[in-house]
Coordinates of C-alpha atoms in Angstrom, one line a residue:
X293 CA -105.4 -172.3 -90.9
X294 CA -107.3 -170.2 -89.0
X295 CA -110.7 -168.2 -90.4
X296 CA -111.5 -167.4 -87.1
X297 CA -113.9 -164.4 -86.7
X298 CA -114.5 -163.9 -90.4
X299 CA -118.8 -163.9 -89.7
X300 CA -118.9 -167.7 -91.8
X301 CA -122.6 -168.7 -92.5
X302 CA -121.5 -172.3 -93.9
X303 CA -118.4 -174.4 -93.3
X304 CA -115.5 -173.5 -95.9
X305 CA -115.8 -177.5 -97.5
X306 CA -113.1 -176.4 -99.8
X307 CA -110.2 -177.3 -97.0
X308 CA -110.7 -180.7 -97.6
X309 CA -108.5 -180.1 -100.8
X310 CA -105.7 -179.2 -98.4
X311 CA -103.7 -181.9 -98.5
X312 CA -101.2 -180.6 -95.5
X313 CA -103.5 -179.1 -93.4
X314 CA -103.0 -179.8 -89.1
X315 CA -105.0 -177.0 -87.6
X316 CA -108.4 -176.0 -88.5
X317 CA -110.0 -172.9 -86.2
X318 CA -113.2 -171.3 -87.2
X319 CA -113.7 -170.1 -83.5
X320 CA -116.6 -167.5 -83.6
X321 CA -118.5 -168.1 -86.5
X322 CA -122.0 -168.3 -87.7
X323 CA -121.6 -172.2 -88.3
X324 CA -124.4 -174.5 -88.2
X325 CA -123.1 -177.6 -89.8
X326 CA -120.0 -179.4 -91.1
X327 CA -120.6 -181.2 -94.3
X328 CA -119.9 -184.9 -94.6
X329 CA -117.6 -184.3 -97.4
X330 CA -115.4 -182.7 -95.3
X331 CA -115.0 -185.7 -92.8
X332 CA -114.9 -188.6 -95.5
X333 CA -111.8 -186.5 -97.3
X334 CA -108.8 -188.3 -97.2
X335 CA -106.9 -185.4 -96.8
X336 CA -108.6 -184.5 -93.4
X337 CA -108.4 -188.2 -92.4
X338 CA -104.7 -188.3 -93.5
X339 CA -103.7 -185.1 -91.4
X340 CA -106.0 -182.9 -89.2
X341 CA -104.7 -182.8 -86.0
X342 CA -107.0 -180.2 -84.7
X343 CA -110.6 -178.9 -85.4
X344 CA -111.6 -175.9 -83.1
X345 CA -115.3 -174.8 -84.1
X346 CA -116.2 -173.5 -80.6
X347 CA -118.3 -170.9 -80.5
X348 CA -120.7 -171.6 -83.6
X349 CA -124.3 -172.1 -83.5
X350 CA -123.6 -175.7 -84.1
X351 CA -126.1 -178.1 -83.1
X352 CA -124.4 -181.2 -84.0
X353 CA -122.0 -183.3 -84.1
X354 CA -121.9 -186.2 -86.8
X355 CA -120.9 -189.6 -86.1
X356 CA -118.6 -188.9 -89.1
X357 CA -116.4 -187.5 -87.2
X358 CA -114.7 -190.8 -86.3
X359 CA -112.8 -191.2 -89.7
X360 CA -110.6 -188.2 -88.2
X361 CA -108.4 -190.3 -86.6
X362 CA -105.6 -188.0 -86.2
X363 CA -107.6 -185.6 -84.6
X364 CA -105.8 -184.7 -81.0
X365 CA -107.8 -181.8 -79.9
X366 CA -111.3 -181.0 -80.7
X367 CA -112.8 -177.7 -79.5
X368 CA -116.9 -177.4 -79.7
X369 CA -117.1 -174.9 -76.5
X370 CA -119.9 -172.3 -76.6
X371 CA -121.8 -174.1 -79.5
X372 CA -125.4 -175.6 -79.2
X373 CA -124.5 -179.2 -79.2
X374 CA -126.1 -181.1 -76.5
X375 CA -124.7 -184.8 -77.4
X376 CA -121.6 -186.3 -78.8
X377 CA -121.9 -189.1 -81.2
X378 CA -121.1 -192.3 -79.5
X379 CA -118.7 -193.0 -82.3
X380 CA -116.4 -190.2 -80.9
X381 CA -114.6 -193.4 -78.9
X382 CA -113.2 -194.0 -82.2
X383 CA -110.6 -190.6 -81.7
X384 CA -108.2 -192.6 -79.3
X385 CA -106.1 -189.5 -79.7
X386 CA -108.8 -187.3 -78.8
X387 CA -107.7 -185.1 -75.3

């Protein structure tokens, strides 16, 4: 799925409910934070394959992000975040 470009204030939590989803790319948004509901869904843990949030005024990064152990690529260019959560170790598919 890809809402990149669409001006997003907040993170569309609502794809958790998608129960097939692989790709995620808000790429050049107005982002600032990714619920927790959106990591602990057992749909994103089950599937996502890819989260690209790079350019967003992100600041951070939680340490929920470990429960998406599927996750292969993770883009987080051009946002504000400074540190990754030490957790991120967890993603041994990360690359």
């Amino acid at each position: 799925m890809d809402l990149s470009s669409n001006d997003l204030t907040e993170f569309p939590v609502q794809v958790k409910d998608c129960p097939k989803l692989k790709i995620l790319r808000l790429i050049q948004n107005k982002i600032q934070t990714i619920p927790a509901e959106f990591f602990k869904s057992e749909n994103m843990q089950d599937n996502l394959e890819e989260l690209n949030i790079n350019s967003n005024p992100l600041k951070e990064l939680s340490p929920l992000v470990k429960h998406l152990q599927k996750l292969i690529v993770l883009g987080i260019s051009y946002t504000e975040i400074e540190v990754l959560p030490s957790e991120i170790i967890a993603l041994e598919k990360l690359t």
